[in-house]
Amino acid sequence: MKTRIRLSAAITVSGLVLLAACGGGGSDAKGGDDLKGQSLVFTNYGGESLKAAQKGWLDPYSKKTGVKFATDSPTDPAKIKAMVDSGRTTWDLVDSDIAVGQSNCGKLFEKRPADFDMSQIDPKYVTDDCGVPIIGQAVALVYNKKLYGDNPPTATTDYMDTKKFPGKRIFWNYPTGTVEPLLMADGVEPDAMYPLDWDRVGSIFDKLGKDAVPVPQLAGLGQAMESGDFGMCLCYLGRVKGAIENGADVGIVWDKTYVAWDGLYAVKGSKSPKAQMDFLQYIATTKGQAGFSNYLPYGLTTTGDAPVKEDAKPYLPSFNEDKINEMYTYDVDYWGKNIEADTEKWN
């Protein structure tokens, strides 16, 4: 493996191993009369991810505690700010970009109480005093097998070659988790990624021209893959499995791979604060987190251990190390300081 891995503030390949079965540690959900009658609204980025959260997290917790759930998507920082500023919070728990969480900890999101138990969370994922780290993710080049036939792309930089590999280039219309993969497709080395070169980002779109197709919602990338109306995608690999199961004929080029993780946050102003924080505590355990990974191949952020499902291995960096030449990692400190300014640049 020729991988050069940034370890400064980040996850290693082994940290993305999928813990698909429940193992190690208990869920600390309390249940009982103190949560009776409480309800919560859970929000994430939608699609298969919301289904996985419902089946793997919400349903088991509701069964254990009696807390009722409603769901919404996609996560939208502007909506969260509007809720909190107006005093009308309707989203209680949100799966969010950790840079948004870090920069708004104590402002839009509640801080974890002093007695909150984070002992099962791997410390390298903890970036603020509010959220609980969740779902390790990987982004790599995904391509349309039918379109390219016997001449498929073999390198991530093929994403930029629209002459040899014609077709739409799709990507999520959101800066974090998209700018870095675009730059790595343009040949930027891991150690030169930050600070982000926005002039180069502009030049990428100049090169791609009309073939650059931003997708407004993360769930839409899976739908686009299933439709077959694209050439290549810089996609979250956890969603590729579901797309393939729904009929997408796609392949993965691991060559250059980007890794990151999310956080689960308690929005300020909840009408059910006890249930809100108790659910966070539940997700701060291996047993609590593991349910999600039974439905989508994302890694956990806990220190516990459990078997990996065979059908998840094709989508996890830990089981494809021999194919990865360079690993890129989300820079928490950079994005925490620049999320608002760089989102403006992206927009």
GROMACS .gro file of C-alpha atoms in nm:
model
  347
    1MET     CA    1   0.000   0.000   0.000
    2LYS     CA    2   0.143   0.335  -0.109
    3THR     CA    3  -0.088   0.537   0.111
    4ARG     CA    4   0.023   0.865   0.263
    5ILE     CA    5  -0.210   0.927   0.553
    6ARG     CA    6  -0.261   1.253   0.744
    7LEU     CA    7  -0.287   1.170   1.111
    8SER     CA    8  -0.295   1.521   1.252
    9ALA     CA    9  -0.655   1.540   1.367
   10ALA     CA   10  -0.812   1.255   1.194
   11ILE     CA   11  -0.931   0.907   1.150
   12THR     CA   12  -0.704   0.629   1.034
   13VAL     CA   13  -0.806   0.351   0.800
   14SER     CA   14  -0.859   0.115   1.093
   15GLY     CA   15  -1.090   0.369   1.252
   16LEU     CA   16  -1.333   0.320   0.966
   17VAL     CA   17  -1.387  -0.051   1.025
   18LEU     CA   18  -1.757  -0.119   1.024
   19LEU     CA   19  -1.892  -0.251   1.355
   20ALA     CA   20  -2.207  -0.399   1.217
   21ALA     CA   21  -2.325  -0.612   1.506
   22CYS     CA   22  -2.397  -0.488   1.855
   23GLY     CA   23  -2.101  -0.558   2.077
   24GLY     CA   24  -1.911  -0.417   2.372
   25GLY     CA   25  -2.068  -0.185   2.625
   26GLY     CA   26  -2.429  -0.115   2.707
   27SER     CA   27  -2.668   0.151   2.583
   28ASP     CA   28  -2.723   0.394   2.869
   29ALA     CA   29  -3.082   0.481   2.774
   30LYS     CA   30  -3.280   0.526   3.094
   31GLY     CA   31  -3.644   0.494   2.996
   32GLY     CA   32  -3.894   0.489   3.281
   33ASP     CA   33  -4.128   0.760   3.404
   34ASP     CA   34  -3.875   1.042   3.357
   35LEU     CA   35  -3.908   1.008   2.977
   36LYS     CA   36  -4.275   0.912   2.964
   37GLY     CA   37  -4.470   1.115   2.708
   38GLN     CA   38  -4.164   1.282   2.556
   39SER     CA   39  -4.115   1.298   2.181
   40LEU     CA   40  -3.826   1.398   1.955
   41VAL     CA   41  -3.769   1.503   1.595
   42PHE     CA   42  -3.456   1.348   1.443
   43THR     CA   43  -3.301   1.498   1.131
   44ASN     CA   44  -3.023   1.380   0.903
   45TYR     CA   45  -2.935   1.402   0.533
   46GLY     CA   46  -3.218   1.176   0.420
   47GLY     CA   47  -3.271   0.881   0.189
   48GLU     CA   48  -3.116   0.549   0.288
   49SER     CA   49  -2.936   0.720   0.574
   50LEU     CA   50  -3.261   0.825   0.737
   51LYS     CA   51  -3.402   0.474   0.696
   52ALA     CA   52  -3.090   0.328   0.858
   53ALA     CA   53  -3.118   0.572   1.149
   54GLN     CA   54  -3.486   0.488   1.194
   55LYS     CA   55  -3.431   0.111   1.200
   56GLY     CA   56  -3.092   0.104   1.371
   57TRP     CA   57  -3.123   0.386   1.625
   58LEU     CA   58  -3.468   0.533   1.669
   59ASP     CA   59  -3.682   0.219   1.676
   60PRO     CA   60  -3.462   0.034   1.930
   61TYR     CA   61  -3.441   0.340   2.155
   62SER     CA   62  -3.815   0.402   2.132
   63LYS     CA   63  -3.885   0.039   2.221
   64LYS     CA   64  -3.654   0.063   2.522
   65THR     CA   65  -3.771   0.400   2.655
   66GLY     CA   66  -4.115   0.474   2.514
   67VAL     CA   67  -3.992   0.800   2.359
   68LYS     CA   68  -4.171   0.874   2.029
   69PHE     CA   69  -3.989   0.994   1.717
   70ALA     CA   70  -4.070   1.193   1.408
   71THR     CA   71  -3.808   1.246   1.136
   72ASP     CA   72  -3.713   1.511   0.884
   73SER     CA   73  -3.441   1.576   0.626
   74PRO     CA   74  -3.211   1.711   0.505
   75THR     CA   75  -3.003   1.875   0.776
   76ASP     CA   76  -2.984   2.248   0.708
   77PRO     CA   77  -2.772   2.480   0.928
   78ALA     CA   78  -2.972   2.785   0.818
   79LYS     CA   79  -3.297   2.625   0.935
   80ILE     CA   80  -3.140   2.533   1.269
   81LYS     CA   81  -3.026   2.891   1.322
   82ALA     CA   82  -3.370   3.025   1.232
   83MET     CA   83  -3.533   2.787   1.480
   84VAL     CA   84  -3.306   2.879   1.768
   85ASP     CA   85  -3.311   3.252   1.695
   86SER     CA   86  -3.691   3.256   1.682
   87GLY     CA   87  -3.734   3.039   1.992
   88ARG     CA   88  -3.931   2.785   1.789
   89THR     CA   89  -3.719   2.472   1.783
   90THR     CA   90  -3.882   2.185   1.596
   91TRP     CA   91  -3.572   1.971   1.531
   92ASP     CA   92  -3.440   1.815   1.852
   93LEU     CA   93  -3.149   1.604   1.724
   94VAL     CA   94  -2.950   1.663   1.406
   95ASP     CA   95  -2.682   1.466   1.227
   96SER     CA   96  -2.451   1.747   1.120
   97ASP     CA   97  -2.120   1.832   0.964
   98ILE     CA   98  -1.888   1.853   1.265
   99ALA     CA   99  -1.749   2.190   1.153
  100VAL     CA  100  -2.101   2.337   1.182
  101GLY     CA  101  -2.133   2.169   1.520
  102GLN     CA  102  -1.797   2.288   1.648
  103SER     CA  103  -1.847   2.648   1.538
  104ASN     CA  104  -2.198   2.663   1.689
  105CYS     CA  105  -2.139   2.467   2.010
  106GLY     CA  106  -2.318   2.654   2.290
  107LYS     CA  107  -2.490   2.881   2.037
  108LEU     CA  108  -2.722   2.656   1.839
  109PHE     CA  109  -2.639   2.330   2.013
  110GLU     CA  110  -2.652   2.229   2.378
  111LYS     CA  111  -2.330   2.136   2.555
  112ARG     CA  112  -2.304   1.787   2.698
  113PRO     CA  113  -2.374   1.784   3.075
  114ALA     CA  114  -2.084   1.739   3.316
  115ASP     CA  115  -2.190   1.381   3.395
  116PHE     CA  116  -2.226   1.279   3.029
  117ASP     CA  117  -2.031   0.956   2.968
  118MET     CA  118  -1.806   0.971   2.661
  119SER     CA  119  -1.584   0.681   2.772
  120GLN     CA  120  -1.684   0.458   2.478
  121ILE     CA  121  -1.617   0.725   2.213
  122ASP     CA  122  -1.271   0.719   2.057
  123PRO     CA  123  -1.110   1.050   2.169
  124LYS     CA  124  -0.968   1.123   1.823
  125TYR     CA  125  -1.318   1.193   1.695
  126VAL     CA  126  -1.419   1.436   1.971
  127THR     CA  127  -1.392   1.793   1.841
  128ASP     CA  128  -1.623   1.999   2.064
  129ASP     CA  129  -1.820   2.001   2.392
  130CYS     CA  130  -2.162   1.951   2.231
  131GLY     CA  131  -2.191   1.663   1.987
  132VAL     CA  132  -2.145   1.288   1.987
  133PRO     CA  133  -1.928   1.171   1.692
  134ILE     CA  134  -2.105   0.926   1.460
  135ILE     CA  135  -2.070   0.739   1.128
  136GLY     CA  136  -1.721   0.729   0.978
  137GLN     CA  137  -1.747   0.801   0.606
  138ALA     CA  138  -1.541   0.762   0.289
  139VAL     CA  139  -1.569   0.944  -0.045
  140ALA     CA  140  -1.417   0.803  -0.363
  141LEU     CA  141  -1.470   0.797  -0.738
  142VAL     CA  142  -1.776   0.599  -0.847
  143TYR     CA  143  -1.837   0.540  -1.217
  144ASN     CA  144  -2.107   0.417  -1.452
  145LYS     CA  145  -2.005   0.066  -1.567
  146LYS     CA  146  -2.252   0.057  -1.854
  147LEU     CA  147  -2.130   0.387  -1.997
  148TYR     CA  148  -1.758   0.305  -1.992
  149GLY     CA  149  -1.773  -0.067  -2.063
  150ASP     CA  150  -1.427  -0.217  -2.124
  151ASN     CA  151  -1.253   0.118  -2.079
  152PRO     CA  152  -1.343   0.225  -1.723
  153PRO     CA  153  -1.161   0.495  -1.525
  154THR     CA  154  -0.875   0.360  -1.314
  155ALA     CA  155  -0.752   0.675  -1.138
  156THR     CA  156  -0.934   0.944  -0.941
  157THR     CA  157  -0.789   1.209  -1.172
  158ASP     CA  158  -0.990   1.052  -1.459
  159TYR     CA  159  -1.281   1.247  -1.312
  160MET     CA  160  -1.131   1.556  -1.478
  161ASP     CA  161  -1.079   1.395  -1.820
  162THR     CA  162  -1.410   1.458  -1.995
  163LYS     CA  163  -1.264   1.389  -2.340
  164LYS     CA  164  -1.147   1.035  -2.270
  165PHE     CA  165  -1.436   0.970  -2.032
  166PRO     CA  166  -1.737   1.177  -2.142
  167GLY     CA  167  -2.041   1.209  -1.918
  168LYS     CA  168  -2.187   1.413  -1.635
  169ARG     CA  169  -1.978   1.459  -1.319
  170ILE     CA  170  -2.208   1.461  -1.019
  171PHE     CA  171  -2.126   1.569  -0.665
  172TRP     CA  172  -2.305   1.688  -0.353
  173ASN     CA  173  -2.376   2.062  -0.351
  174TYR     CA  174  -2.213   2.121  -0.011
  175PRO     CA  175  -1.859   2.242   0.061
  176THR     CA  176  -1.725   2.003   0.325
  177GLY     CA  177  -1.682   1.656   0.186
  178THR     CA  178  -1.705   1.787  -0.170
  179VAL     CA  179  -1.434   2.052  -0.214
  180GLU     CA  180  -1.163   1.814  -0.093
  181PRO     CA  181  -1.263   1.528  -0.327
  182LEU     CA  182  -1.282   1.773  -0.618
  183LEU     CA  183  -0.934   1.901  -0.541
  184MET     CA  184  -0.795   1.550  -0.498
  185ALA     CA  185  -0.946   1.462  -0.838
  186ASP     CA  186  -0.758   1.762  -0.977
  187GLY     CA  187  -0.430   1.625  -0.841
  188VAL     CA  188  -0.384   1.815  -0.514
  189GLU     CA  189  -0.172   1.614  -0.272
  190PRO     CA  190  -0.296   1.542   0.085
  191ASP     CA  191  -0.033   1.761   0.252
  192ALA     CA  192  -0.122   2.053   0.023
  193MET     CA  193  -0.499   2.040   0.070
  194TYR     CA  194  -0.534   2.305   0.341
  195PRO     CA  195  -0.589   2.595   0.332
  196LEU     CA  196  -0.824   2.531   0.043
  197ASP     CA  197  -0.727   2.690  -0.287
  198TRP     CA  198  -1.052   2.848  -0.402
  199ASP     CA  199  -0.900   2.977  -0.726
  200ARG     CA  200  -0.819   2.617  -0.812
  201VAL     CA  201  -1.172   2.511  -0.719
  202GLY     CA  202  -1.296   2.769  -0.969
  203SER     CA  203  -1.063   2.633  -1.235
  204ILE     CA  204  -1.203   2.282  -1.178
  205PHE     CA  205  -1.549   2.404  -1.273
  206ASP     CA  206  -1.403   2.587  -1.572
  207LYS     CA  207  -1.249   2.258  -1.689
  208LEU     CA  208  -1.563   2.051  -1.632
  209GLY     CA  209  -1.798   2.312  -1.777
  210LYS     CA  210  -2.150   2.184  -1.843
  211ASP     CA  211  -2.046   1.835  -1.731
  212ALA     CA  212  -2.033   1.954  -1.368
  213VAL     CA  213  -2.372   1.873  -1.210
  214PRO     CA  214  -2.422   1.961  -0.843
  215VAL     CA  215  -2.686   1.752  -0.665
  216PRO     CA  216  -2.876   1.952  -0.400
  217GLN     CA  217  -2.928   1.672  -0.149
  218LEU     CA  218  -2.697   1.392  -0.043
  219ALA     CA  219  -2.975   1.139  -0.091
  220GLY     CA  220  -3.000   1.256  -0.451
  221LEU     CA  221  -2.659   1.112  -0.533
  222GLY     CA  222  -2.792   0.762  -0.474
  223GLN     CA  223  -3.093   0.833  -0.693
  224ALA     CA  224  -2.868   0.969  -0.966
  225MET     CA  225  -2.653   0.655  -0.954
  226GLU     CA  226  -2.964   0.440  -0.983
  227SER     CA  227  -3.089   0.637  -1.284
  228GLY     CA  228  -2.765   0.574  -1.475
  229ASP     CA  229  -2.777   0.931  -1.606
  230PHE     CA  230  -2.419   1.018  -1.509
  231GLY     CA  231  -2.060   0.930  -1.591
  232MET     CA  232  -1.875   0.969  -1.262
  233CYS     CA  233  -1.955   1.066  -0.906
  234LEU     CA  234  -1.752   1.173  -0.606
  235CYS     CA  235  -1.981   0.978  -0.375
  236TYR     CA  236  -2.010   0.872  -0.015
  237LEU     CA  237  -1.943   0.500  -0.037
  238GLY     CA  238  -2.187   0.416   0.241
  239ARG     CA  239  -2.465   0.508   0.000
  240VAL     CA  240  -2.324   0.314  -0.296
  241LYS     CA  241  -2.428  -0.019  -0.147
  242GLY     CA  242  -2.793   0.087  -0.135
  243ALA     CA  243  -2.777   0.223  -0.489
  244ILE     CA  244  -2.637  -0.107  -0.618
  245GLU     CA  245  -2.907  -0.300  -0.433
  246ASN     CA  246  -3.160  -0.076  -0.609
  247GLY     CA  247  -3.017  -0.156  -0.951
  248ALA     CA  248  -2.725   0.086  -1.003
  249ASP     CA  249  -2.451  -0.062  -1.224
  250VAL     CA  250  -2.147   0.116  -1.080
  251GLY     CA  251  -1.785   0.056  -0.990
  252ILE     CA  252  -1.550   0.214  -0.734
  253VAL     CA  253  -1.201   0.356  -0.792
  254TRP     CA  254  -1.027   0.364  -0.452
  255ASP     CA  255  -0.707   0.529  -0.581
  256LYS     CA  256  -0.757   0.852  -0.380
  257THR     CA  257  -1.000   0.829  -0.088
  258TYR     CA  258  -1.134   1.099   0.145
  259VAL     CA  259  -1.247   1.017   0.500
  260ALA     CA  260  -1.451   1.211   0.755
  261TRP     CA  261  -1.725   1.167   1.018
  262ASP     CA  262  -2.040   1.343   1.142
  263GLY     CA  263  -2.167   1.450   1.481
  264LEU     CA  264  -2.508   1.415   1.643
  265TYR     CA  265  -2.617   1.737   1.814
  266ALA     CA  266  -2.892   1.846   2.053
  267VAL     CA  267  -3.054   2.164   1.920
  268LYS     CA  268  -3.117   2.438   2.175
  269GLY     CA  269  -3.479   2.501   2.277
  270SER     CA  270  -3.605   2.142   2.271
  271LYS     CA  271  -3.940   2.073   2.439
  272SER     CA  272  -3.809   1.732   2.549
  273PRO     CA  273  -3.462   1.806   2.686
  274LYS     CA  274  -3.438   1.494   2.904
  275ALA     CA  275  -3.512   1.259   2.615
  276GLN     CA  276  -3.292   1.467   2.386
  277MET     CA  277  -2.983   1.425   2.604
  278ASP     CA  278  -3.066   1.065   2.697
  279PHE     CA  279  -3.072   0.971   2.329
  280LEU     CA  280  -2.733   1.135   2.282
  281GLN     CA  281  -2.605   0.922   2.569
  282TYR     CA  282  -2.748   0.613   2.400
  283ILE     CA  283  -2.560   0.697   2.077
  284ALA     CA  284  -2.238   0.753   2.272
  285THR     CA  285  -2.205   0.374   2.316
  286THR     CA  286  -2.097   0.092   2.087
  287LYS     CA  287  -2.424  -0.092   2.138
  288GLY     CA  288  -2.629   0.218   2.066
  289GLN     CA  289  -2.436   0.319   1.754
  290ALA     CA  290  -2.399  -0.024   1.599
  291GLY     CA  291  -2.759  -0.054   1.482
  292PHE     CA  292  -2.713   0.200   1.202
  293SER     CA  293  -2.431  -0.003   1.051
  294ASN     CA  294  -2.658  -0.303   1.012
  295TYR     CA  295  -2.827  -0.112   0.730
  296LEU     CA  296  -2.557   0.109   0.576
  297PRO     CA  297  -2.180   0.041   0.564
  298TYR     CA  298  -2.054   0.332   0.773
  299GLY     CA  299  -1.801   0.296   1.053
  300LEU     CA  300  -1.855   0.366   1.421
  301THR     CA  301  -1.671   0.622   1.632
  302THR     CA  302  -1.656   0.408   1.945
  303THR     CA  303  -1.376   0.193   2.082
  304GLY     CA  304  -1.584  -0.126   2.100
  305ASP     CA  305  -1.541  -0.416   1.862
  306ALA     CA  306  -1.783  -0.635   1.665
  307PRO     CA  307  -1.788  -0.850   1.349
  308VAL     CA  308  -1.804  -0.690   1.003
  309LYS     CA  309  -2.079  -0.798   0.767
  310GLU     CA  310  -1.941  -0.954   0.449
  311ASP     CA  311  -2.162  -0.748   0.219
  312ALA     CA  312  -2.027  -0.427   0.378
  313LYS     CA  313  -1.659  -0.495   0.312
  314PRO     CA  314  -1.654  -0.379  -0.054
  315TYR     CA  315  -1.742  -0.026   0.064
  316LEU     CA  316  -1.501   0.013   0.356
  317PRO     CA  317  -1.144   0.147   0.331
  318SER     CA  318  -1.023  -0.103   0.589
  319PHE     CA  319  -1.093  -0.391   0.350
  320ASN     CA  320  -0.958  -0.218   0.038
  321GLU     CA  321  -0.622  -0.088   0.157
  322ASP     CA  322  -0.434  -0.253  -0.128
  323LYS     CA  323  -0.630  -0.037  -0.375
  324ILE     CA  324  -0.578   0.296  -0.198
  325ASN     CA  325  -0.278   0.504  -0.304
  326GLU     CA  326  -0.353   0.824  -0.111
  327MET     CA  327  -0.578   0.897   0.185
  328TYR     CA  328  -0.718   1.244   0.251
  329THR     CA  329  -0.868   1.338   0.586
  330TYR     CA  330  -1.116   1.603   0.697
  331ASP     CA  331  -0.935   1.887   0.874
  332VAL     CA  332  -1.157   1.971   1.171
  333ASP     CA  333  -0.959   2.274   1.284
  334TYR     CA  334  -0.957   2.432   0.939
  335TRP     CA  335  -1.329   2.387   0.880
  336GLY     CA  336  -1.423   2.488   1.234
  337LYS     CA  337  -1.262   2.828   1.172
  338ASN     CA  338  -1.369   2.869   0.810
  339ILE     CA  339  -1.705   2.697   0.768
  340GLU     CA  340  -1.909   3.016   0.725
  341ALA     CA  341  -1.664   3.202   0.501
  342ASP     CA  342  -1.591   2.898   0.284
  343THR     CA  343  -1.960   2.811   0.253
  344GLU     CA  344  -2.010   3.163   0.115
  345LYS     CA  345  -1.728   3.103  -0.133
  346TRP     CA  346  -1.883   2.772  -0.236
  347ASN     CA  347  -2.226   2.926  -0.280
   0.00000   0.00000   0.00000
